[in-house]
Each structure stands twice: as structure tokens, then as C-alpha cells.
Short mmCIF file of C-alpha atoms in Angstrom, two decimals:
data_model
loop_
_atom_site.label_atom_id
_atom_site.label_comp_id
_atom_site.label_asym_id
_atom_site.label_seq_id
_atom_site.Cartn_x
_atom_site.Cartn_y
_atom_site.Cartn_z
CA MET A 1 0.14 -0.01 0.39
CA PRO A 2 1.67 3.04 -1.32
CA THR A 3 2.20 5.81 1.85
CA GLU A 4 0.25 8.58 2.10
CA CYS A 5 1.49 12.04 0.79
CA ASN A 6 1.55 14.91 3.57
CA PRO A 7 1.51 18.00 1.23
CA ALA A 8 2.74 20.19 3.77
CA ARG A 9 5.68 18.29 4.85
CA PHE A 10 8.66 17.91 2.57
CA GLU A 11 11.27 15.24 3.21
CA PHE A 12 14.81 15.66 2.19
CA PRO A 13 17.81 12.46 2.66
CA ARG A 14 18.59 11.09 6.00
CA VAL A 15 22.03 12.27 7.80
CA ASP A 16 23.44 10.87 10.60
CA GLY A 17 20.37 8.55 10.68
CA ARG A 18 17.56 11.03 10.96
CA ALA A 19 14.94 12.04 8.71
CA VAL A 20 15.24 15.71 7.71
CA VAL A 21 11.45 16.81 7.50
CA ALA A 22 10.61 20.42 6.14
CA SER A 23 7.07 22.43 6.42
CA PHE A 24 5.54 26.06 6.74
CA ASP A 25 4.61 25.32 9.91
CA GLY A 26 6.77 27.66 11.95
CA GLY A 27 4.73 30.66 13.10
CA ARG A 28 5.89 34.15 13.07
CA ILE A 29 8.94 33.68 11.23
CA THR A 30 10.38 36.06 8.84
CA SER A 31 13.12 36.29 6.17
CA ASP A 32 13.54 39.88 6.56
CA ALA A 33 14.62 40.77 9.84
CA GLY A 34 17.43 43.48 8.91
CA ALA A 35 14.43 45.78 7.72
CA LEU A 36 14.52 46.89 11.49
CA LEU A 37 17.39 48.63 10.59
CA LEU A 38 15.75 50.20 7.94
CA GLY A 39 12.53 51.36 9.92
CA ALA A 40 15.18 52.60 12.69
CA THR A 41 17.20 54.31 9.67
CA ASP A 42 13.49 56.08 8.67
CA LYS A 43 12.71 57.17 12.20
CA VAL A 44 16.29 59.40 11.76
CA LEU A 45 15.12 60.98 8.40
CA GLY A 46 10.96 61.08 8.86
CA LEU A 47 11.34 59.86 5.72
CA THR A 48 7.27 58.08 5.45
CA ARG A 49 6.28 60.49 7.85
CA ARG A 50 6.83 63.56 5.59
CA LEU A 51 6.31 61.50 2.56
CA ALA A 52 3.11 60.64 3.93
CA GLY A 53 2.82 65.09 4.01
CA CYS A 54 2.77 65.29 0.27
CA PHE A 55 -0.87 63.40 -0.12
CA GLN A 56 -4.99 64.06 0.75
CA ASP A 57 -6.26 61.29 2.53
CA HIS A 58 -9.70 61.59 1.42
CA ARG A 59 -10.81 58.74 2.72
CA ASP A 60 -13.32 58.48 5.58
CA PRO A 61 -11.70 57.79 8.81
CA ALA A 62 -14.32 55.79 9.90
CA PHE A 63 -14.13 53.13 7.20
CA VAL A 64 -9.59 53.29 7.55
CA GLU A 65 -7.74 50.27 8.25
CA HIS A 66 -4.61 51.07 7.18
CA ARG A 67 -3.02 54.72 7.57
CA LEU A 68 -1.70 56.68 4.86
CA GLU A 69 2.01 56.70 6.14
CA THR A 70 1.74 52.59 6.56
CA LEU A 71 0.64 52.18 3.13
CA LEU A 72 3.95 55.20 1.76
CA MET A 73 6.53 52.82 4.56
CA GLN A 74 4.96 49.31 4.05
CA ARG A 75 5.16 49.97 -0.17
CA VAL A 76 8.90 51.88 0.30
CA VAL A 77 10.19 49.40 2.23
CA GLY A 78 9.37 46.19 0.50
CA ILE A 79 10.45 48.06 -2.75
CA ALA A 80 13.91 48.10 -0.61
CA LEU A 81 13.91 44.04 0.45
CA GLY A 82 13.19 43.41 -3.50
CA TYR A 83 9.14 42.78 -3.23
CA GLU A 84 8.35 45.02 -6.69
CA ASP A 85 4.97 43.62 -7.43
CA LEU A 86 2.28 44.69 -5.29
CA VAL A 87 1.32 40.97 -5.77
CA ASP A 88 4.04 40.08 -2.95
CA HIS A 89 1.79 42.15 -0.69
CA ASP A 90 -0.71 39.68 -0.59
CA GLU A 91 2.11 37.63 1.74
CA LEU A 92 3.93 40.19 3.40
CA ARG A 93 0.82 41.78 4.95
CA HIS A 94 1.68 39.38 7.35
CA ASP A 95 4.92 39.93 8.40
CA PRO A 96 5.81 40.56 11.84
CA VAL A 97 8.65 42.65 11.25
CA LEU A 98 6.81 44.70 9.22
CA ALA A 99 3.62 45.06 11.12
CA VAL A 100 6.19 45.83 13.60
CA LEU A 101 8.08 48.89 11.24
CA ALA A 102 4.22 50.08 10.36
CA GLY A 103 3.33 50.16 14.47
CA LYS A 104 0.55 47.75 14.16
CA LEU A 105 0.27 43.91 15.13
CA GLU A 106 -3.09 43.61 14.76
CA ALA A 107 -5.71 44.41 12.22
CA ARG A 108 -8.79 46.89 13.87
CA ARG A 109 -10.87 44.43 11.63
CA GLY A 110 -11.31 40.93 12.22
CA ASP A 111 -11.02 39.51 8.37
CA CYS A 112 -8.14 41.77 7.63
CA ALA A 113 -4.27 41.33 7.60
CA PRO A 114 -2.22 44.14 10.47
CA LEU A 115 -0.59 45.23 6.80
CA ALA A 116 -2.58 46.49 3.07
CA GLY A 117 -2.47 44.04 0.48
CA LYS A 118 -2.33 44.37 -3.14
CA SER A 119 -5.32 46.14 -4.02
CA THR A 120 -5.05 48.63 -1.13
CA LEU A 121 -1.40 49.76 -2.41
CA ASN A 122 -2.70 49.42 -6.24
CA ARG A 123 -5.42 52.18 -5.30
CA LEU A 124 -2.54 54.06 -3.58
CA GLU A 125 -0.12 53.87 -6.74
CA LEU A 126 -3.34 55.28 -8.79
CA SER A 127 -2.75 58.47 -6.68
CA ARG A 128 -3.88 62.26 -9.32
CA ALA A 129 -3.60 65.26 -7.98
CA GLU A 130 -7.30 64.83 -7.54
CA PRO A 131 -8.65 61.93 -5.65
CA SER A 132 -11.82 60.21 -7.60
CA ARG A 133 -14.27 57.89 -6.77
CA TYR A 134 -12.01 54.28 -6.34
CA ALA A 135 -8.75 55.97 -5.51
CA ARG A 136 -9.34 58.70 -2.63
CA ILE A 137 -5.71 59.69 -2.24
CA SER A 138 -4.04 62.22 -3.64
CA ALA A 139 -0.48 62.80 -4.67
CA ASP A 140 1.20 67.00 -4.38
CA ALA A 141 3.99 66.40 -6.92
CA GLY A 142 5.45 69.47 -6.20
CA ALA A 143 5.71 68.79 -3.13
CA ILE A 144 7.23 65.15 -3.78
CA GLU A 145 10.05 66.55 -6.14
CA ALA A 146 11.02 69.27 -3.14
CA LEU A 147 11.58 66.59 -0.73
CA PHE A 148 14.42 64.69 -2.52
CA VAL A 149 16.05 67.96 -2.16
CA ASP A 150 15.13 68.87 1.37
CA LEU A 151 16.28 65.33 2.65
CA PHE A 152 19.32 65.82 0.29
CA LEU A 153 20.34 69.05 2.33
CA ASP A 154 19.49 67.29 5.28
CA ALA A 155 21.60 65.02 4.97
CA HIS A 156 24.68 67.75 5.74
CA ALA A 157 25.62 69.16 8.62
CA LYS A 158 26.53 72.17 7.48
CA ALA A 159 26.88 73.92 4.10
CA PRO A 160 29.86 72.65 1.88
CA ALA A 161 31.73 74.94 0.06
CA GLN A 162 30.69 73.38 -3.79
CA ILE A 163 28.79 70.84 -4.68
CA THR A 164 28.86 68.94 -8.29
CA LEU A 165 25.12 67.94 -9.53
CA ASP A 166 25.47 65.28 -12.02
CA LEU A 167 22.89 64.76 -15.12
CA ASP A 168 21.52 62.44 -17.02
CA ALA A 169 19.26 60.60 -18.78
CA THR A 170 18.42 57.13 -19.59
CA ASP A 171 15.97 54.56 -21.27
CA ASP A 172 12.77 53.00 -19.16
CA PRO A 173 12.18 50.21 -21.60
CA LEU A 174 7.89 49.44 -21.71
CA HIS A 175 6.55 46.00 -22.66
CA GLY A 176 3.43 47.43 -23.13
CA HIS A 177 0.94 50.08 -24.10
CA GLN A 178 1.66 52.57 -21.69
CA GLU A 179 0.51 56.31 -21.95
CA GLY A 180 3.25 58.14 -23.31
CA ARG A 181 5.20 54.87 -25.06
CA PHE A 182 7.40 55.97 -27.74
CA PHE A 183 9.83 54.34 -30.20
CA HIS A 184 13.24 55.34 -29.50
CA GLY A 185 15.84 55.18 -32.19
CA TYR A 186 19.38 55.31 -30.50
CA TYR A 187 17.91 52.48 -27.62
CA ASP A 188 15.49 50.43 -29.85
CA CYS A 189 12.97 50.02 -27.80
CA TYR A 190 9.76 51.91 -26.64
CA CYS A 191 9.97 53.51 -23.38
CA TYR A 192 10.53 56.10 -21.22
CA LEU A 193 13.11 58.51 -20.56
CA PRO A 194 13.44 59.28 -17.12
CA LEU A 195 15.88 62.19 -15.85
CA TYR A 196 17.88 61.98 -12.97
CA VAL A 197 20.11 64.19 -10.80
CA PHE A 198 22.51 63.30 -8.15
CA CYS A 199 25.12 64.54 -5.94
CA GLY A 200 27.83 61.87 -5.43
CA ARG A 201 25.39 59.11 -3.93
CA HIS A 202 22.45 61.27 -2.89
CA LEU A 203 19.05 61.69 -5.80
CA LEU A 204 17.62 64.96 -6.26
CA ALA A 205 15.37 64.20 -9.33
CA ALA A 206 13.62 61.67 -10.84
CA LYS A 207 11.78 62.82 -13.47
CA LEU A 208 9.96 60.32 -15.75
CA ARG A 209 9.31 61.47 -19.58
CA ARG A 210 8.04 61.14 -22.89
CA ALA A 211 10.85 59.45 -25.45
CA ASN A 212 10.15 61.65 -28.50
CA ILE A 213 12.07 64.76 -26.52
CA ASP A 214 15.60 65.92 -26.69
CA GLY A 215 17.57 64.00 -23.60
CA ALA A 216 18.29 67.83 -22.40
CA ALA A 217 14.66 68.24 -22.79
CA GLY A 218 13.20 70.15 -18.97
CA ALA A 219 16.73 70.56 -17.84
CA VAL A 220 16.46 73.85 -17.31
CA GLU A 221 13.23 73.81 -15.53
CA GLU A 222 14.43 70.93 -13.52
CA MET A 223 17.84 73.09 -12.54
CA ALA A 224 16.31 75.99 -11.81
CA ARG A 225 13.46 74.61 -9.52
CA ILE A 226 16.81 72.19 -7.08
CA ILE A 227 19.27 75.12 -7.07
CA SER A 228 16.45 77.60 -5.96
CA GLN A 229 15.73 75.15 -3.23
CA ILE A 230 19.68 74.57 -2.67
CA ARG A 231 20.57 77.98 -2.27
CA ALA A 232 17.16 78.93 -0.10
CA ARG A 233 19.08 77.11 2.54
CA TRP A 234 23.07 77.44 1.14
CA PRO A 235 23.31 80.87 -0.26
CA ARG A 236 27.07 80.97 -0.64
CA VAL A 237 27.16 77.03 -1.99
CA ARG A 238 29.30 77.07 -5.50
CA ILE A 239 27.38 74.76 -7.90
CA VAL A 240 28.91 73.27 -10.69
CA LEU A 241 26.83 71.26 -13.39
CA ARG A 242 27.94 67.61 -14.79
CA GLY A 243 26.69 66.06 -18.20
CA ASP A 244 27.44 64.27 -21.38
CA SER A 245 27.50 65.62 -24.57
CA GLY A 246 23.35 65.65 -24.56
CA PHE A 247 23.06 68.25 -22.11
CA CYS A 248 25.44 70.42 -24.10
CA ARG A 249 22.78 73.05 -24.95
CA GLU A 250 22.48 76.26 -25.48
CA PRO A 251 19.54 77.07 -23.15
CA LEU A 252 21.26 75.42 -20.51
CA MET A 253 24.19 76.82 -20.52
CA LEU A 254 23.29 80.82 -21.00
CA TRP A 255 20.78 79.95 -17.91
CA CYS A 256 23.56 78.50 -15.94
CA GLU A 257 25.92 81.47 -17.27
CA ALA A 258 23.04 84.18 -15.93
CA ASN A 259 22.66 82.26 -12.32
CA ARG A 260 26.59 81.37 -10.88
CA VAL A 261 26.28 77.66 -11.72
CA ASP A 262 29.76 76.59 -13.22
CA TYR A 263 29.08 73.67 -16.01
CA VAL A 264 31.29 70.66 -17.54
CA PHE A 265 29.16 69.35 -20.34
CA GLY A 266 30.67 66.79 -22.78
CA LEU A 267 30.69 68.50 -26.15
CA ALA A 268 29.94 66.20 -29.53
CA ARG A 269 32.73 65.59 -32.26
CA ASN A 270 32.96 67.53 -35.55
CA LYS A 271 35.75 68.03 -38.64
CA ARG A 272 36.04 71.38 -37.26
CA LEU A 273 36.75 70.02 -33.46
CA GLU A 274 39.38 66.90 -34.77
CA SER A 275 40.88 70.03 -36.69
CA GLU A 276 41.98 72.24 -33.95
CA ILE A 277 43.64 68.90 -32.03
CA THR A 278 45.46 67.67 -35.40
CA ALA A 279 48.91 68.40 -33.84
CA GLU A 280 48.00 67.00 -30.79
CA MET A 281 46.93 63.68 -32.12
CA GLN A 282 49.72 63.33 -34.25
CA ALA A 283 52.28 63.76 -30.85
CA ALA A 284 49.32 61.17 -29.53
CA ARG A 285 49.72 58.73 -32.08
CA ALA A 286 53.75 59.10 -31.85
CA ALA A 287 54.27 58.55 -28.39
CA ALA A 288 51.89 55.27 -28.49
CA GLU A 289 54.19 53.67 -31.38
CA ARG A 290 57.01 54.06 -29.90
CA THR A 291 56.26 52.93 -26.70
CA GLY A 292 53.31 49.98 -27.34
CA LYS A 293 50.61 52.51 -25.29
CA PRO A 294 47.46 54.16 -25.68
CA ALA A 295 48.54 58.22 -25.12
CA ARG A 296 46.73 61.13 -25.07
CA ARG A 297 47.62 64.92 -25.13
CA PHE A 298 45.09 68.00 -24.30
CA LYS A 299 44.50 71.18 -26.06
CA ASP A 300 42.60 73.96 -23.75
CA PHE A 301 41.05 76.32 -26.70
CA THR A 302 38.40 78.68 -26.88
CA TRP A 303 35.85 77.63 -29.27
CA SER A 304 32.74 78.02 -30.66
CA THR A 305 29.98 76.87 -33.15
CA LEU A 306 28.61 78.46 -36.53
CA ASP A 307 25.52 79.18 -35.18
CA SER A 308 24.36 77.99 -32.57
CA TRP A 309 26.36 79.21 -29.37
CA ALA A 310 25.50 83.17 -28.59
CA HIS A 311 29.41 83.60 -27.49
CA PRO A 312 33.27 81.41 -27.39
CA ARG A 313 33.53 79.16 -24.62
CA ARG A 314 37.05 77.25 -23.22
CA VAL A 315 36.69 74.14 -24.82
CA ILE A 316 38.90 70.98 -23.36
CA GLY A 317 40.08 68.56 -26.86
CA LYS A 318 41.23 65.20 -25.60
CA ALA A 319 43.66 63.72 -28.54
CA GLU A 320 44.49 59.98 -27.98
CA TRP A 321 45.85 57.25 -29.94
CA THR A 322 44.28 53.72 -28.49
CA THR A 323 44.41 50.37 -29.94
CA GLY A 324 45.63 52.18 -33.21
CA GLU A 325 43.49 54.53 -33.72
CA ALA A 326 42.14 58.44 -32.78
CA ASN A 327 39.77 58.38 -29.37
CA PRO A 328 39.57 62.25 -29.60
CA ARG A 329 37.04 63.99 -27.49
CA PHE A 330 35.99 66.75 -26.23
CA ILE A 331 34.08 69.08 -23.55
CA VAL A 332 33.06 72.72 -23.10
CA THR A 333 33.27 74.42 -19.48
CA SER A 334 33.00 77.52 -18.01
CA LEU A 335 35.61 76.69 -15.25
CA LYS A 336 38.60 78.91 -16.24
CA PRO A 337 42.13 77.61 -16.85
CA ASP A 338 43.98 79.52 -13.96
CA GLU A 339 41.99 77.10 -11.40
CA ILE A 340 42.26 74.36 -13.24
CA ASP A 341 44.60 72.43 -16.11
CA ALA A 342 43.40 70.61 -18.91
CA ARG A 343 44.33 67.22 -18.38
CA ARG A 344 42.64 67.42 -14.80
CA LEU A 345 39.28 68.84 -15.70
CA TYR A 346 38.54 65.93 -18.26
CA GLU A 347 40.42 63.08 -16.22
CA VAL A 348 39.35 63.85 -12.79
CA ILE A 349 36.44 66.23 -12.88
CA TYR A 350 34.46 65.14 -15.71
CA CYS A 351 35.33 61.40 -16.07
CA ALA A 352 34.08 60.86 -12.89
CA ARG A 353 30.46 61.85 -14.23
CA GLY A 354 30.70 57.82 -14.90
CA GLU A 355 30.57 56.89 -10.66
CA MET A 356 26.49 58.72 -11.59
CA GLU A 357 26.09 55.35 -14.20
CA ASN A 358 26.20 53.43 -10.95
CA ARG A 359 23.55 55.05 -9.02
CA ILE A 360 21.07 54.80 -11.91
CA LYS A 361 21.86 50.98 -12.38
CA GLU A 362 21.14 50.50 -8.16
CA CYS A 363 18.08 52.67 -8.91
CA GLN A 364 16.93 50.34 -11.77
CA LEU A 365 18.09 47.18 -11.30
CA ASP A 366 18.42 46.73 -7.69
CA LEU A 367 15.62 49.03 -6.56
CA PHE A 368 13.39 48.29 -9.60
CA ALA A 369 13.14 51.71 -10.58
CA ASP A 370 12.31 50.95 -14.08
CA ARG A 371 8.77 48.51 -13.33
CA THR A 372 6.48 51.58 -14.82
CA SER A 373 3.92 48.51 -16.28
CA ALA A 374 0.88 50.77 -15.19
CA ALA A 375 -1.51 52.14 -17.47
CA THR A 376 -1.14 55.66 -16.97
CA MET A 377 2.05 58.39 -16.84
CA SER A 378 0.76 59.57 -13.53
CA ALA A 379 0.82 56.33 -11.46
CA ASN A 380 4.03 55.20 -13.42
CA GLN A 381 5.77 58.59 -11.96
CA LEU A 382 4.39 57.04 -8.99
CA ARG A 383 6.30 54.05 -9.36
CA LEU A 384 9.27 55.95 -9.96
CA TRP A 385 9.47 58.13 -7.03
CA PHE A 386 8.63 55.08 -4.33
CA ALA A 387 11.77 53.53 -6.12
CA SER A 388 14.08 56.74 -5.09
CA ILE A 389 12.37 56.63 -1.95
CA ALA A 390 13.39 53.00 -1.73
CA TYR A 391 17.03 54.55 -2.76
CA VAL A 392 17.05 57.31 -0.62
CA LEU A 393 16.57 55.10 2.68
CA LEU A 394 18.75 52.71 1.86
CA SER A 395 21.38 55.33 0.40
CA ALA A 396 21.00 56.66 4.39
CA LEU A 397 21.13 53.48 6.02
CA ARG A 398 24.56 53.09 4.03
CA ARG A 399 26.01 56.61 5.19
CA ILE A 400 24.51 56.70 8.64
CA GLY A 401 25.22 53.40 10.18
CA LEU A 402 27.61 51.94 7.69
CA PRO A 403 30.42 53.78 7.35
CA PHE A 404 33.11 52.15 9.02
CA THR A 405 32.03 48.42 8.09
CA GLN A 406 32.95 46.41 4.58
CA PHE A 407 29.62 47.75 3.53
CA ALA A 408 30.21 51.88 3.66
CA ARG A 409 30.70 51.57 -0.25
CA ALA A 410 27.96 48.65 -1.25
CA SER A 411 25.26 48.34 -3.67
CA CYS A 412 21.86 48.56 -2.38
CA ALA A 413 21.84 44.61 -3.90
CA THR A 414 24.71 43.83 -1.64
CA ILE A 415 23.48 45.41 1.46
CA ARG A 416 19.49 43.72 0.74
CA LEU A 417 21.22 40.55 0.42
CA LYS A 418 23.83 40.36 3.28
CA LEU A 419 22.08 42.32 6.14
CA LEU A 420 18.23 42.66 5.69
CA LYS A 421 17.59 39.18 4.67
CA MET A 422 18.11 37.54 7.46
CA GLY A 423 15.88 35.19 8.77
CA ALA A 424 14.49 35.18 12.93
CA LEU A 425 11.47 34.25 15.10
CA VAL A 426 9.48 36.34 16.40
CA ARG A 427 7.53 36.10 19.78
CA VAL A 428 5.17 38.71 20.49
CA SER A 429 4.46 38.55 24.46
CA VAL A 430 1.89 41.54 26.53
CA ARG A 431 5.46 43.57 26.89
CA ARG A 432 7.85 42.76 24.41
CA VAL A 433 8.28 41.48 20.56
CA ALA A 434 11.57 39.67 20.46
CA VAL A 435 12.61 39.10 17.31
CA ALA A 436 15.35 36.16 17.45
CA ILE A 437 17.97 36.34 14.60
CA ALA A 438 19.37 33.25 13.16
CA SER A 439 22.72 32.83 15.31
CA ALA A 440 24.73 31.92 11.92
CA CYS A 441 24.24 35.11 10.69
CA PRO A 442 27.41 35.93 9.50
CA PHE A 443 27.33 39.51 9.43
CA HIS A 444 25.87 40.41 13.24
CA HIS A 445 28.82 43.03 13.79
CA GLU A 446 27.94 44.84 11.35
CA PHE A 447 24.61 44.80 12.06
CA ALA A 448 24.82 45.86 16.32
CA LEU A 449 27.27 48.32 14.63
CA ALA A 450 24.55 50.15 12.42
CA HIS A 451 22.10 49.73 15.18
CA ALA A 452 24.68 51.67 17.60
CA LEU A 453 24.65 54.31 14.97
CA LEU A 454 21.38 54.62 14.07
CA ARG A 455 20.55 54.87 17.65
CA ARG A 456 22.72 57.70 18.32
CA SER A 457 21.19 59.61 15.64
CA MET A 458 18.00 59.59 16.77
CA ALA A 459 19.09 60.57 20.46
#
């Protein structure tokens, strides 16, 4: 007679004569105990509380089970933990650690879980400027945009002497028929073209845009908004804008020159520019052929376009000979020759903009900022902001809690995998909630140090 199969039990090969049996009957167990550090970071920043202030909740309080702040915390922390889909929250709403972060261990109604499910969170993501019959929560886009800059400013104890703002556009591929989808020839796909602004590891803006525009479209308006907000608190700070050749546009450069903002932008090469560095390219080629290694020379000169620039500007030409061929590159800048030479300006200042691409990868690959699968652009913009807030939260944990650990410069994905994904047994009694984290966790020292630093910041 065949053995009766119990679908709730899973048998594995015996070890030391003992049966190995697994089942999903452990009770209050979480795989995300490290999220407690995210909760502490949120308290330091007041992040979800301040984000909730950017929304208007028009729901009837008598029928509200899940507060607005709880919904935002659940969505942002869920993304930080790697749960990008709303459907994941049908199980996560029972997670004991997320319930601790929400400050709500039990639901008020008997037919509810402590946290919200996918349908409630979906109504949150469908927020608009004005509430509708089914989406009673409305978002203030201007307030959310301003919050990113405020969080950046709050991260500094005092105003720095100089900051560098990096601008970049990237593709956000679309696989459906979302509002605003267009085919982009360079990226060879239907996509959005979001604009990002970073200052080091700090995210200041994530603007969702249609793809049928120039990469620098809207940059002047974004810079005017961000820089006015920065200067309202730091009136003396020197600001440098940095971007690739896609942002070398006359309106943006004129705006910078009129508003005491310096810039370093890539400049698309052409035959006129290349003719300016003919001698330098010949010298670089001779050096490369003599040594068998790549060689480069630089030329600092004043240049203007035939008709698109209002006046001549300083241009740096890099004449490089590598792998048997020429590799010329150019940048245009408002920085003066007496404060920085051509080689240092190109190699140290301009080339450092490549680090911003790593920050965009963290947002898109680690925190799912490109999961813009809602039907409307407003809902997809809100999804982008939620992913961006998750980045700000993890970046703050890295900055405040992990500066003296191996995770001081780790990516968001690494922090999630090694410090947030911790198994734990949660015991709830009348007097306390005890989270017993796995004793074999290899990163308990980093966890303890992060906890101490976050506690000190909250004091």
C-alpha cells in the first residue's frame, strides 16, 4: 500500500540516521529581520512621515484600516527588500517585522491583516492630483519633488563650499501600451526617458518623461527648481553642473552663466573640432607607436559653433591614440584655466560623471525603478518616486549606519542580500516583541554597529 503523502511536509535525504523534514508551520518567522535597520533609518530621517505629508487622504476615517503612512512605509520598504510587485504584499501583509515597522501588530477588523494587500496599495499607486471615486488618496507632485532636495540638504551638518550636480537621461523600456510610450531610435525600443539628478550618492530628482524628446528637455526647469531650493538654505555654495554631450545645449549653458552656476559638459565631436587637435593627435600617435601603449594629449582652446552658440567658450580636446586608432573627445566648460588645467579637468572632474551611471543602475536594477507597467504616466511617475525613495532610504542606511563597515560603499543589492535578508523567529508577548535572528548570521557585527550608530542619530 503506497504511503500517504502529506503535501505540507517535504522530505529530504537522511543525515546521520535522522529524517530531514521541512514544512511551512514555523509560525511568526520572517526572512527580512534586517528591515528593522530600515525602520530605524526611517525614524532618523522622518522619511515616511514626511512623504505622507506630500499626499492628501480623502478616505472616510471611520472605514480606514491602514493609515497613509503605513501604506507608504509598506511600499517603500517592500521595494528596498526586493519585493517589486504589488502582488507580493498579499503575503507580506502578514510579515511580523513589517508589522513592527508599521507600529501595528494586529488589525482592527477581524477580516483584515495588519498590513495592506495588493488592491489597497494599487489604489495608492493610482493617486492623482485630484482624488477620484475609487482612488481617494491624491499626490502632490511638487511636494514630492521638493522632498528629495530637502532630504539631500538635511544629510549635511553644514553647507559645503562646492557641490557637483550630475544630470543624465536613461531608457526605461516598456513592454505594453502605457500612456506616453514612444519608440526611441538610439535605444531601439519603446521606452520612457527619465531624467536623473544626483550629487554624489544623493538622489535629487527622478523625472519620468516621454521618449520623443531631446535628452536635455526640461533640464533648465529642473535645475532652476533644484538650485533655487538649494540656495535658499545654502546661499554661498558653489554649484557645478556635469553631464554628457546630450546636455550641451545653448539654453542650459546660458541659464548657468546667468545664474552663477558652473558647468562641464561633453561636446559632440565634428570635423571642425577634430581639426583643432591635429597636432596633438599626431603627437599622441607617435608616442603610442613608440611605447606600444595608449597615449593622450590635451589642448585647451576657445571655440564657438557656427551659429548655435551665443558666444565662444572654453573647450578641452583630448587627443588619444589607442588600439591603433584615434579616439578624440571634447568637453566645454565655464571653469577658468587658472583654476584647473585641461588634463585634470577632463580626467578627474569630467570622467568622474561615470559614477552616476552606477547610481542609476542601483535604482533600476536593484530597486526596480524601471518597473513602470501601470497604464498611466502619473501612476508610473509615482512608482518611479517610490523606488527612488527606497534608494534614499538604503543610501541613508549606508551613510549613517555603515560608514565603518565593509558595506560603506556596497550597492543596494549587496546591503539587501547580506544585511536585510536575515531569518528570525518573532515572539510577541504582552510586554515586548522579541526578534530572534539566526545565530549563524555572518554579519551580526555590522548589524550591531549599524544599530548603535542609528540609535545615536535618533538621540
